[in-house]
Each structure stands twice: as C-alpha cells, then as structure tokens.
mmCIF file of C-alpha atoms in Angstrom:
data_model
loop_
_atom_site.group_PDB
_atom_site.id
_atom_site.type_symbol
_atom_site.label_atom_id
_atom_site.label_comp_id
_atom_site.label_asym_id
_atom_site.label_seq_id
_atom_site.Cartn_x
_atom_site.Cartn_y
_atom_site.Cartn_z
ATOM 1 C CA UNK A 1 -23.079 -10.808 -1.553
ATOM 2 C CA UNK A 2 -19.557 -9.660 -2.329
ATOM 3 C CA UNK A 3 -18.441 -10.340 -5.874
ATOM 4 C CA UNK A 4 -14.750 -10.480 -6.754
ATOM 5 C CA UNK A 5 -13.829 -9.803 -10.361
ATOM 6 C CA UNK A 6 -12.213 -12.814 -11.990
ATOM 7 C CA UNK A 7 -8.684 -12.177 -13.198
ATOM 8 C CA UNK A 8 -6.766 -15.170 -11.840
ATOM 9 C CA UNK A 9 -4.769 -17.613 -13.935
ATOM 10 C CA UNK A 10 -4.354 -15.186 -16.815
ATOM 11 C CA UNK A 11 -0.654 -15.007 -17.580
ATOM 12 C CA UNK A 12 0.756 -11.871 -19.174
ATOM 13 C CA UNK A 13 4.194 -11.622 -17.595
ATOM 14 C CA UNK A 14 6.274 -12.870 -20.494
ATOM 15 C CA UNK A 15 3.760 -12.641 -23.317
ATOM 16 C CA UNK A 16 0.934 -10.139 -23.807
ATOM 17 C CA UNK A 17 2.093 -7.391 -21.472
ATOM 18 C CA UNK A 18 5.744 -7.591 -22.479
ATOM 19 C CA UNK A 19 4.745 -6.974 -26.105
ATOM 20 C CA UNK A 20 2.652 -3.919 -25.334
ATOM 21 C CA UNK A 21 4.199 -0.502 -25.908
ATOM 22 C CA UNK A 22 5.457 0.946 -22.649
ATOM 23 C CA UNK A 23 3.734 4.012 -21.234
ATOM 24 C CA UNK A 24 5.357 7.394 -20.668
ATOM 25 C CA UNK A 25 9.065 7.318 -20.005
ATOM 26 C CA UNK A 26 9.099 3.590 -19.238
ATOM 27 C CA UNK A 27 10.442 2.630 -22.659
ATOM 28 C CA UNK A 28 13.222 5.218 -22.457
ATOM 29 C CA UNK A 29 14.375 4.236 -18.969
ATOM 30 C CA UNK A 30 14.070 0.433 -18.919
ATOM 31 C CA UNK A 31 17.538 -0.026 -20.425
ATOM 32 C CA UNK A 32 18.968 2.390 -17.843
ATOM 33 C CA UNK A 33 17.666 0.214 -15.007
ATOM 34 C CA UNK A 34 18.816 -2.969 -16.741
ATOM 35 C CA UNK A 35 22.427 -1.795 -16.800
ATOM 36 C CA UNK A 36 22.343 -0.589 -13.208
ATOM 37 C CA UNK A 37 20.717 -3.777 -11.899
ATOM 38 C CA UNK A 38 23.087 -5.937 -13.901
ATOM 39 C CA UNK A 39 26.113 -4.265 -12.355
ATOM 40 C CA UNK A 40 24.700 -4.525 -8.833
ATOM 41 C CA UNK A 41 23.764 -8.197 -9.066
ATOM 42 C CA UNK A 42 26.545 -9.601 -11.255
ATOM 43 C CA UNK A 43 28.935 -10.416 -8.375
ATOM 44 C CA UNK A 44 26.896 -10.853 -5.207
ATOM 45 C CA UNK A 45 29.043 -11.992 -2.257
ATOM 46 C CA UNK A 46 28.780 -15.381 -0.596
ATOM 47 C CA UNK A 47 29.925 -16.770 2.745
ATOM 48 C CA UNK A 48 30.925 -20.027 1.108
ATOM 49 C CA UNK A 49 34.432 -20.153 -0.316
ATOM 50 C CA UNK A 50 34.149 -23.528 -2.025
ATOM 51 C CA UNK A 51 34.019 -21.943 -5.463
ATOM 52 C CA UNK A 52 37.329 -20.153 -4.815
ATOM 53 C CA UNK A 53 39.180 -23.367 -4.154
ATOM 54 C CA UNK A 54 39.377 -24.195 -7.852
ATOM 55 C CA UNK A 55 42.674 -23.734 -9.577
ATOM 56 C CA UNK A 56 43.997 -24.061 -13.091
ATOM 57 C CA UNK A 57 44.967 -21.861 -15.971
ATOM 58 C CA UNK A 58 41.787 -22.454 -17.962
ATOM 59 C CA UNK A 59 39.595 -21.345 -15.075
ATOM 60 C CA UNK A 60 41.754 -18.264 -14.499
ATOM 61 C CA UNK A 61 41.614 -17.373 -18.184
ATOM 62 C CA UNK A 62 37.807 -17.572 -18.123
ATOM 63 C CA UNK A 63 37.665 -15.447 -14.972
ATOM 64 C CA UNK A 64 39.952 -12.700 -16.235
ATOM 65 C CA UNK A 65 38.982 -12.676 -19.913
ATOM 66 C CA UNK A 66 37.861 -9.053 -20.545
ATOM 67 C CA UNK A 67 35.133 -10.025 -23.019
ATOM 68 C CA UNK A 68 33.582 -12.583 -20.676
ATOM 69 C CA UNK A 69 33.877 -10.186 -17.768
ATOM 70 C CA UNK A 70 32.020 -7.506 -19.740
ATOM 71 C CA UNK A 71 29.256 -9.962 -20.629
ATOM 72 C CA UNK A 72 28.901 -10.969 -16.986
ATOM 73 C CA UNK A 73 28.550 -7.335 -15.950
ATOM 74 C CA UNK A 74 25.977 -6.533 -18.635
ATOM 75 C CA UNK A 75 23.893 -9.634 -17.927
ATOM 76 C CA UNK A 76 21.027 -8.935 -15.526
ATOM 77 C CA UNK A 77 20.966 -11.663 -12.883
ATOM 78 C CA UNK A 78 17.302 -11.543 -11.971
ATOM 79 C CA UNK A 79 17.471 -12.795 -8.436
ATOM 80 C CA UNK A 80 19.009 -12.035 -5.066
ATOM 81 C CA UNK A 81 20.048 -14.907 -2.804
ATOM 82 C CA UNK A 82 21.146 -14.576 0.801
ATOM 83 C CA UNK A 83 23.342 -16.912 2.817
ATOM 84 C CA UNK A 84 21.554 -19.257 5.223
ATOM 85 C CA UNK A 85 22.863 -20.792 8.419
ATOM 86 C CA UNK A 86 23.345 -24.549 8.321
ATOM 87 C CA UNK A 87 22.021 -27.001 10.911
ATOM 88 C CA UNK A 88 19.842 -24.625 12.916
ATOM 89 C CA UNK A 89 16.496 -25.244 14.571
ATOM 90 C CA UNK A 90 13.610 -23.717 12.629
ATOM 91 C CA UNK A 91 11.987 -22.704 15.910
ATOM 92 C CA UNK A 92 15.025 -20.703 16.979
ATOM 93 C CA UNK A 93 15.957 -17.110 16.290
ATOM 94 C CA UNK A 94 17.679 -18.329 13.137
ATOM 95 C CA UNK A 95 14.384 -19.775 11.903
ATOM 96 C CA UNK A 96 12.765 -16.328 12.129
ATOM 97 C CA UNK A 97 15.769 -14.836 10.371
ATOM 98 C CA UNK A 98 15.552 -17.400 7.566
ATOM 99 C CA UNK A 99 11.850 -16.569 7.159
ATOM 100 C CA UNK A 100 12.774 -12.926 6.539
ATOM 101 C CA UNK A 101 15.426 -13.996 4.015
ATOM 102 C CA UNK A 102 12.857 -16.055 2.088
ATOM 103 C CA UNK A 103 10.410 -13.121 2.132
ATOM 104 C CA UNK A 104 13.047 -10.740 0.772
ATOM 105 C CA UNK A 105 14.129 -13.190 -1.955
ATOM 106 C CA UNK A 106 10.584 -13.967 -3.142
ATOM 107 C CA UNK A 107 9.490 -10.325 -3.279
ATOM 108 C CA UNK A 108 12.721 -9.224 -4.992
ATOM 109 C CA UNK A 109 12.232 -11.985 -7.586
ATOM 110 C CA UNK A 110 8.764 -10.618 -8.287
ATOM 111 C CA UNK A 111 10.044 -7.056 -8.608
ATOM 112 C CA UNK A 112 12.815 -7.979 -11.038
ATOM 113 C CA UNK A 113 10.592 -10.275 -13.115
ATOM 114 C CA UNK A 114 7.863 -7.636 -13.327
ATOM 115 C CA UNK A 115 10.375 -5.005 -14.452
ATOM 116 C CA UNK A 116 11.809 -7.393 -17.062
ATOM 117 C CA UNK A 117 8.301 -7.951 -18.470
ATOM 118 C CA UNK A 118 7.828 -4.206 -19.019
ATOM 119 C CA UNK A 119 5.464 -3.510 -16.127
ATOM 120 C CA UNK A 120 5.797 -0.873 -13.464
ATOM 121 C CA UNK A 121 7.401 -3.134 -10.853
ATOM 122 C CA UNK A 122 6.489 -1.140 -7.719
ATOM 123 C CA UNK A 123 3.671 1.262 -6.987
ATOM 124 C CA UNK A 124 4.821 2.964 -3.772
ATOM 125 C CA UNK A 125 1.517 4.762 -3.094
ATOM 126 C CA UNK A 126 -1.231 2.203 -3.871
ATOM 127 C CA UNK A 127 -1.857 0.135 -0.743
ATOM 128 C CA UNK A 128 -3.473 -3.260 -0.421
ATOM 129 C CA UNK A 129 -6.764 -1.910 0.890
ATOM 130 C CA UNK A 130 -7.173 0.140 -2.308
ATOM 131 C CA UNK A 131 -6.877 -3.070 -4.317
ATOM 132 C CA UNK A 132 -9.418 -4.762 -2.042
ATOM 133 C CA UNK A 133 -11.926 -1.976 -2.610
ATOM 134 C CA UNK A 134 -11.433 -2.235 -6.365
ATOM 135 C CA UNK A 135 -12.146 -5.963 -6.527
ATOM 136 C CA UNK A 136 -14.925 -6.212 -3.941
ATOM 137 C CA UNK A 137 -18.151 -4.799 -5.324
ATOM 138 C CA UNK A 138 -20.463 -3.359 -2.621
ATOM 139 C CA UNK A 139 -23.991 -4.868 -2.663
ATOM 140 C CA UNK A 140 -26.528 -2.770 -4.535
ATOM 141 C CA UNK A 141 -28.781 -2.763 -1.476
ATOM 142 C CA UNK A 142 -26.101 -1.199 0.706
ATOM 143 C CA UNK A 143 -26.722 2.191 -0.967
ATOM 144 C CA UNK A 144 -29.607 4.210 0.422
ATOM 145 C CA UNK A 145 -29.485 6.734 -2.433
ATOM 146 C CA UNK A 146 -27.719 7.433 -5.712
ATOM 147 C CA UNK A 147 -24.245 8.586 -4.705
ATOM 148 C CA UNK A 148 -21.076 9.025 -6.779
ATOM 149 C CA UNK A 149 -19.884 5.668 -5.417
ATOM 150 C CA UNK A 150 -23.148 4.025 -6.540
ATOM 151 C CA UNK A 151 -22.818 5.548 -10.007
ATOM 152 C CA UNK A 152 -19.239 4.289 -10.126
ATOM 153 C CA UNK A 153 -20.392 0.675 -9.683
ATOM 154 C CA UNK A 154 -23.933 0.550 -11.073
ATOM 155 C CA UNK A 155 -24.687 3.695 -13.042
ATOM 156 C CA UNK A 156 -27.850 5.745 -12.528
ATOM 157 C CA UNK A 157 -30.005 2.972 -13.990
ATOM 158 C CA UNK A 158 -28.747 0.385 -11.512
ATOM 159 C CA UNK A 159 -27.078 -1.810 -14.150
ATOM 160 C CA UNK A 160 -23.949 -3.423 -12.747
ATOM 161 C CA UNK A 161 -20.783 -2.387 -14.562
ATOM 162 C CA UNK A 162 -18.221 -4.988 -15.591
ATOM 163 C CA UNK A 163 -15.535 -2.764 -14.091
ATOM 164 C CA UNK A 164 -16.040 0.265 -11.826
ATOM 165 C CA UNK A 165 -15.664 3.657 -13.479
ATOM 166 C CA UNK A 166 -12.330 5.392 -13.220
ATOM 167 C CA UNK A 167 -12.194 8.847 -11.668
ATOM 168 C CA UNK A 168 -12.050 10.706 -14.976
ATOM 169 C CA UNK A 169 -15.078 8.832 -16.355
ATOM 170 C CA UNK A 170 -17.057 9.418 -13.169
ATOM 171 C CA UNK A 171 -16.296 13.146 -13.333
ATOM 172 C CA UNK A 172 -17.624 13.316 -16.917
ATOM 173 C CA UNK A 173 -20.740 11.408 -15.826
ATOM 174 C CA UNK A 174 -21.338 13.937 -13.041
ATOM 175 C CA UNK A 175 -20.820 16.810 -15.461
ATOM 176 C CA UNK A 176 -23.540 15.497 -17.765
ATOM 177 C CA UNK A 177 -25.963 14.809 -14.921
ATOM 178 C CA UNK A 178 -25.542 17.889 -12.733
ATOM 179 C CA UNK A 179 -23.928 20.463 -15.011
ATOM 180 C CA UNK A 180 -20.688 20.760 -13.034
ATOM 181 C CA UNK A 181 -17.542 21.988 -14.698
ATOM 182 C CA UNK A 182 -14.834 19.346 -14.994
ATOM 183 C CA UNK A 183 -12.743 20.646 -12.105
ATOM 184 C CA UNK A 184 -15.668 20.557 -9.654
ATOM 185 C CA UNK A 185 -16.859 17.188 -10.927
ATOM 186 C CA UNK A 186 -13.386 15.710 -10.540
ATOM 187 C CA UNK A 187 -13.171 17.086 -7.014
ATOM 188 C CA UNK A 188 -16.520 15.481 -6.115
ATOM 189 C CA UNK A 189 -15.469 12.161 -7.675
ATOM 190 C CA UNK A 190 -12.226 12.255 -5.688
ATOM 191 C CA UNK A 191 -13.717 13.151 -2.304
ATOM 192 C CA UNK A 192 -17.055 11.324 -2.466
ATOM 193 C CA UNK A 193 -16.092 7.991 -4.008
ATOM 194 C CA UNK A 194 -13.298 5.443 -4.084
ATOM 195 C CA UNK A 195 -12.775 5.903 -7.818
ATOM 196 C CA UNK A 196 -9.154 5.609 -8.906
ATOM 197 C CA UNK A 197 -7.344 7.557 -11.618
ATOM 198 C CA UNK A 198 -7.272 5.659 -14.903
ATOM 199 C CA UNK A 199 -3.547 4.936 -14.748
ATOM 200 C CA UNK A 200 -3.762 3.453 -11.240
ATOM 201 C CA UNK A 201 -6.814 1.311 -11.941
ATOM 202 C CA UNK A 202 -5.251 0.031 -15.165
ATOM 203 C CA UNK A 203 -2.102 -0.931 -13.230
ATOM 204 C CA UNK A 204 -4.108 -2.800 -10.581
ATOM 205 C CA UNK A 205 -6.109 -4.687 -13.214
ATOM 206 C CA UNK A 206 -2.931 -5.671 -15.047
ATOM 207 C CA UNK A 207 -1.344 -6.726 -11.748
ATOM 208 C CA UNK A 208 -4.332 -8.982 -10.976
ATOM 209 C CA UNK A 209 -3.933 -10.734 -14.343
ATOM 210 C CA UNK A 210 -0.236 -11.366 -13.811
ATOM 211 C CA UNK A 211 1.101 -14.715 -12.522
ATOM 212 C CA UNK A 212 2.237 -14.513 -8.925
ATOM 213 C CA UNK A 213 5.911 -15.150 -9.695
ATOM 214 C CA UNK A 214 6.182 -11.882 -11.592
ATOM 215 C CA UNK A 215 3.375 -9.854 -10.033
ATOM 216 C CA UNK A 216 4.463 -6.278 -9.263
ATOM 217 C CA UNK A 217 4.261 -4.960 -5.716
ATOM 218 C CA UNK A 218 1.753 -2.494 -4.337
ATOM 219 C CA UNK A 219 2.752 -0.220 -1.467
ATOM 220 C CA UNK A 220 1.872 -2.696 1.290
ATOM 221 C CA UNK A 221 4.063 -5.412 -0.236
ATOM 222 C CA UNK A 222 6.784 -2.868 -0.915
ATOM 223 C CA UNK A 223 6.891 -1.998 2.794
ATOM 224 C CA UNK A 224 6.994 -5.711 3.603
ATOM 225 C CA UNK A 225 9.997 -6.081 1.291
ATOM 226 C CA UNK A 226 11.730 -3.124 2.940
ATOM 227 C CA UNK A 227 11.244 -4.653 6.396
ATOM 228 C CA UNK A 228 12.539 -8.023 5.190
ATOM 229 C CA UNK A 229 15.687 -6.442 3.719
ATOM 230 C CA UNK A 230 16.299 -4.583 6.988
ATOM 231 C CA UNK A 231 15.849 -7.850 8.915
ATOM 232 C CA UNK A 232 18.306 -9.570 6.560
ATOM 233 C CA UNK A 233 20.840 -6.828 7.225
ATOM 234 C CA UNK A 234 20.639 -7.402 11.006
ATOM 235 C CA UNK A 235 22.305 -10.834 11.065
ATOM 236 C CA UNK A 236 21.702 -12.576 14.436
ATOM 237 C CA UNK A 237 25.176 -14.090 14.648
ATOM 238 C CA UNK A 238 28.836 -13.307 15.129
ATOM 239 C CA UNK A 239 29.771 -15.457 12.134
ATOM 240 C CA UNK A 240 31.849 -12.929 10.221
ATOM 241 C CA UNK A 241 31.471 -14.616 6.827
ATOM 242 C CA UNK A 242 27.676 -14.798 6.979
ATOM 243 C CA UNK A 243 27.410 -11.311 8.462
ATOM 244 C CA UNK A 244 29.623 -9.741 5.797
ATOM 245 C CA UNK A 245 27.841 -11.557 2.977
ATOM 246 C CA UNK A 246 24.254 -10.809 4.023
ATOM 247 C CA UNK A 247 24.841 -7.199 5.001
ATOM 248 C CA UNK A 248 26.371 -6.558 1.575
ATOM 249 C CA UNK A 249 23.585 -8.435 -0.227
ATOM 250 C CA UNK A 250 20.985 -6.426 1.705
ATOM 251 C CA UNK A 251 22.790 -3.215 0.783
ATOM 252 C CA UNK A 252 22.754 -4.245 -2.887
ATOM 253 C CA UNK A 253 19.033 -5.066 -2.646
ATOM 254 C CA UNK A 254 18.314 -1.594 -1.258
ATOM 255 C CA UNK A 255 20.352 -0.064 -4.087
ATOM 256 C CA UNK A 256 18.455 -2.137 -6.677
ATOM 257 C CA UNK A 257 15.140 -0.805 -5.374
ATOM 258 C CA UNK A 258 16.475 2.711 -5.838
ATOM 259 C CA UNK A 259 17.215 1.979 -9.508
ATOM 260 C CA UNK A 260 13.803 0.458 -10.212
ATOM 261 C CA UNK A 261 11.727 3.457 -9.135
ATOM 262 C CA UNK A 262 11.384 5.973 -11.971
ATOM 263 C CA UNK A 263 9.545 8.468 -9.761
ATOM 264 C CA UNK A 264 10.908 10.120 -6.651
ATOM 265 C CA UNK A 265 10.192 8.185 -3.443
ATOM 266 C CA UNK A 266 11.202 9.124 0.088
ATOM 267 C CA UNK A 267 13.819 6.793 1.543
ATOM 268 C CA UNK A 268 11.834 3.864 3.019
ATOM 269 C CA UNK A 269 14.693 2.350 5.063
ATOM 270 C CA UNK A 270 15.528 3.143 8.674
ATOM 271 C CA UNK A 271 18.900 1.342 8.789
ATOM 272 C CA UNK A 272 21.442 4.066 7.900
ATOM 273 C CA UNK A 273 23.557 1.914 5.561
ATOM 274 C CA UNK A 274 20.506 0.778 3.599
ATOM 275 C CA UNK A 275 19.015 4.260 3.541
ATOM 276 C CA UNK A 276 22.270 5.689 2.153
ATOM 277 C CA UNK A 277 22.503 2.981 -0.536
ATOM 278 C CA UNK A 278 18.884 3.527 -1.621
ATOM 279 C CA UNK A 279 19.205 7.325 -1.681
ATOM 280 C CA UNK A 280 22.505 7.278 -3.594
ATOM 281 C CA UNK A 281 21.324 4.953 -6.354
ATOM 282 C CA UNK A 282 17.827 6.434 -6.515
ATOM 283 C CA UNK A 283 19.265 9.917 -6.996
ATOM 284 C CA UNK A 284 21.713 8.739 -9.665
ATOM 285 C CA UNK A 285 19.010 6.756 -11.460
ATOM 286 C CA UNK A 286 16.613 9.700 -11.629
ATOM 287 C CA UNK A 287 19.375 11.896 -13.019
ATOM 288 C CA UNK A 288 20.057 9.303 -15.734
ATOM 289 C CA UNK A 289 16.345 9.100 -16.487
ATOM 290 C CA UNK A 290 16.217 12.882 -16.883
ATOM 291 C CA UNK A 291 19.252 12.767 -19.164
ATOM 292 C CA UNK A 292 17.719 9.975 -21.266
ATOM 293 C CA UNK A 293 14.504 11.981 -21.595
ATOM 294 C CA UNK A 294 16.478 15.080 -22.624
ATOM 295 C CA UNK A 295 18.496 13.309 -25.309
ATOM 296 C CA UNK A 296 15.261 11.845 -26.645
ATOM 297 C CA UNK A 297 14.212 15.339 -27.717
ATOM 298 C CA UNK A 298 17.150 15.982 -30.044
ATOM 299 C CA UNK A 299 16.770 16.480 -32.887
ATOM 300 C CA UNK A 300 13.083 17.315 -33.266
ATOM 301 C CA UNK A 301 11.622 15.303 -36.151
ATOM 302 C CA UNK A 302 9.979 17.098 -39.051
ATOM 303 C CA UNK A 303 6.816 15.067 -38.445
ATOM 304 C CA UNK A 304 5.323 13.863 -35.190
ATOM 305 C CA UNK A 305 5.122 17.169 -33.339
ATOM 306 C CA UNK A 306 2.668 15.715 -30.832
ATOM 307 C CA UNK A 307 5.179 12.970 -30.084
ATOM 308 C CA UNK A 308 7.853 15.599 -29.506
ATOM 309 C CA UNK A 309 5.645 17.471 -27.038
ATOM 310 C CA UNK A 310 4.870 14.191 -25.289
ATOM 311 C CA UNK A 311 8.603 13.515 -24.957
ATOM 312 C CA UNK A 312 9.141 17.054 -23.686
ATOM 313 C CA UNK A 313 6.496 16.547 -21.014
ATOM 314 C CA UNK A 314 8.177 13.289 -19.972
ATOM 315 C CA UNK A 315 11.516 15.125 -19.858
ATOM 316 C CA UNK A 316 10.118 17.856 -17.611
ATOM 317 C CA UNK A 317 8.538 15.263 -15.317
ATOM 318 C CA UNK A 318 11.827 13.354 -15.101
ATOM 319 C CA UNK A 319 13.752 16.543 -14.306
ATOM 320 C CA UNK A 320 11.331 17.384 -11.505
ATOM 321 C CA UNK A 321 11.784 13.899 -10.049
ATOM 322 C CA UNK A 322 15.574 14.263 -10.229
ATOM 323 C CA UNK A 323 15.460 17.637 -8.458
ATOM 324 C CA UNK A 324 13.310 16.145 -5.696
ATOM 325 C CA UNK A 325 15.917 13.428 -5.204
ATOM 326 C CA UNK A 326 18.678 16.044 -4.903
ATOM 327 C CA UNK A 327 17.000 17.903 -2.041
#
C-alpha cells in the first residue's frame, strides 16, 4: 500500500512562510529581483489600441507626471498576459496556441507569487519524479534486507518515520551503525538511497504545503514553462499587432526568469531571441547579487563574527555564480 504524506490545503504563501527569515542570500537579493521584474512588467505591450484612443489634458498629465511614472516603474506587476485571437475555433491551430498562452500565464503567475512570498520560486534541478519518490513511501515488505533506503524510511527497528531521513541524517546513522567516516557514509547515502539533501527536501515539503496559485516550480514544471513561452513567441498568424505584442511579451517573460534565478542556470531556451534575453538578464542579475553580497560585508560589525563569515560565504558563492554566467 502506497502512502502519500498529507500536506494539502495548508496555506503558507502569504502568511507563515512569508514571515520566516529568508535563507542564505535570499533576503539580500529579493529586492534586486523586485526592481528588475517591476521594470520588465510595468509596460507590457498589447495588440489592442483602444486605451490609446483617450484624449484630454488630465489623462496626459497623469501619463507624463514624473512621480506617477516612477511609481509605475517601481511597482511589481505580478502577472504576464498575452494577447489572444478573437473569434477562432478552439479546435484549430489557434486553439492549441491559446492553450500554450494559458499555460505560460498560469505558471508565470505561480513563479511571481512564490517569489513575492519569500520562497525559492524555481528549483531548476529537482524534477517531478524526485518529488514523487519523496511522497510515496515504499511498502515495508518490498525490502528484502536492511538497506540504506530502508533505514531512510523505517529505521533499523522497522518503525515508520513521519518523514524520510535527509541525506545528512542518513549518513550520520550509517556512521554510528557501521563505523564509517562521514565522507564515506555520505557517499553511501547518496549512491545507495534516494535520500535528498536537507535543503532540497525542506524546499519540497514547503512546496507541498503551498496553495497551488503560488506554488513554486520544480524542474519539470520549469521546462514546461520554457516550452510554453517558446510556443507563445511563435505566433501562428501574420497579424502584425498580435505578433509584435506576443513576441515582446514572451521576450520579457524569458528575461523575468533570468532575474528570478539566484544561481547560475544554463540557458533553457532554444529560440535565439529568448535565449539572448534570458542570458543577458540572468548575467546582469547575478552580477547585482554578487555586488549586494559584497556591500553586505562592509563594515564588519564588532559583534556577530559568525554572521560576517556567513555573509562572506554567501558573497563568494554569488561571485562564483556571476563568473559562471560570464563564461
């Protein structure tokens, strides 16, 4: 009997999780992403010109007022909306195209909402099957002997754990049982079980507790979002207004993804324009993250030396990520 751990219907997006202290460099870099995303999404194009038909001095004053313009730029518009074709058959090629637009919009909404709540919005290396293995406990009778995977789920006494052991805990358990050093025990836990590092398992558990509208994306969903953005870019029409609007919106979406990833990620797009937009903004974002981490070290406080070393480690990590992006 397969047992799935119960985490549904527990909302933390705008309450518990958002009030928790951010881990690592997240707290230092969230405001960097907010500014970048706000600028990218503040003036998304549209194929519909109805809003430009207005006239009048009051409207023009509101549009060109420097203070209001600055507020519009700084405000993070937490959604991306494409332009849809009117009066088309859902069974046609346009119906398939609209399906990709909806997919891109829904997943981008989740990414932006997750980031706003303080969570890591995208995990580009944790795939869906890893999550499945975490939440589907293997039956006790499926193990013929006590293996590291068995110990991970049931312990040596056969008592079912509430949550499976993380990789670091399993390594310590193996050290105590077999006398391994930590390096060898960690290697055995990595290669002979499905145990996850603590940080990754914690992220997956938090993701499972999060409402769907702001649930961060694992790698499988991230690739689905990338494909949807590429499909949105390839507009199946010669309508110049729709084509110009959606190609630019797709380019902005690719750039936004580049600003939301605080660790270096290879360019996931195959369309050259989208790949260039992602790479450009991802590189610039990582450089800003490195700069923010550097300025966080000066001056060194008289107390809190451990905090200073922690910030220095975050700075070094951010600099390495930035150098990877510059390759």
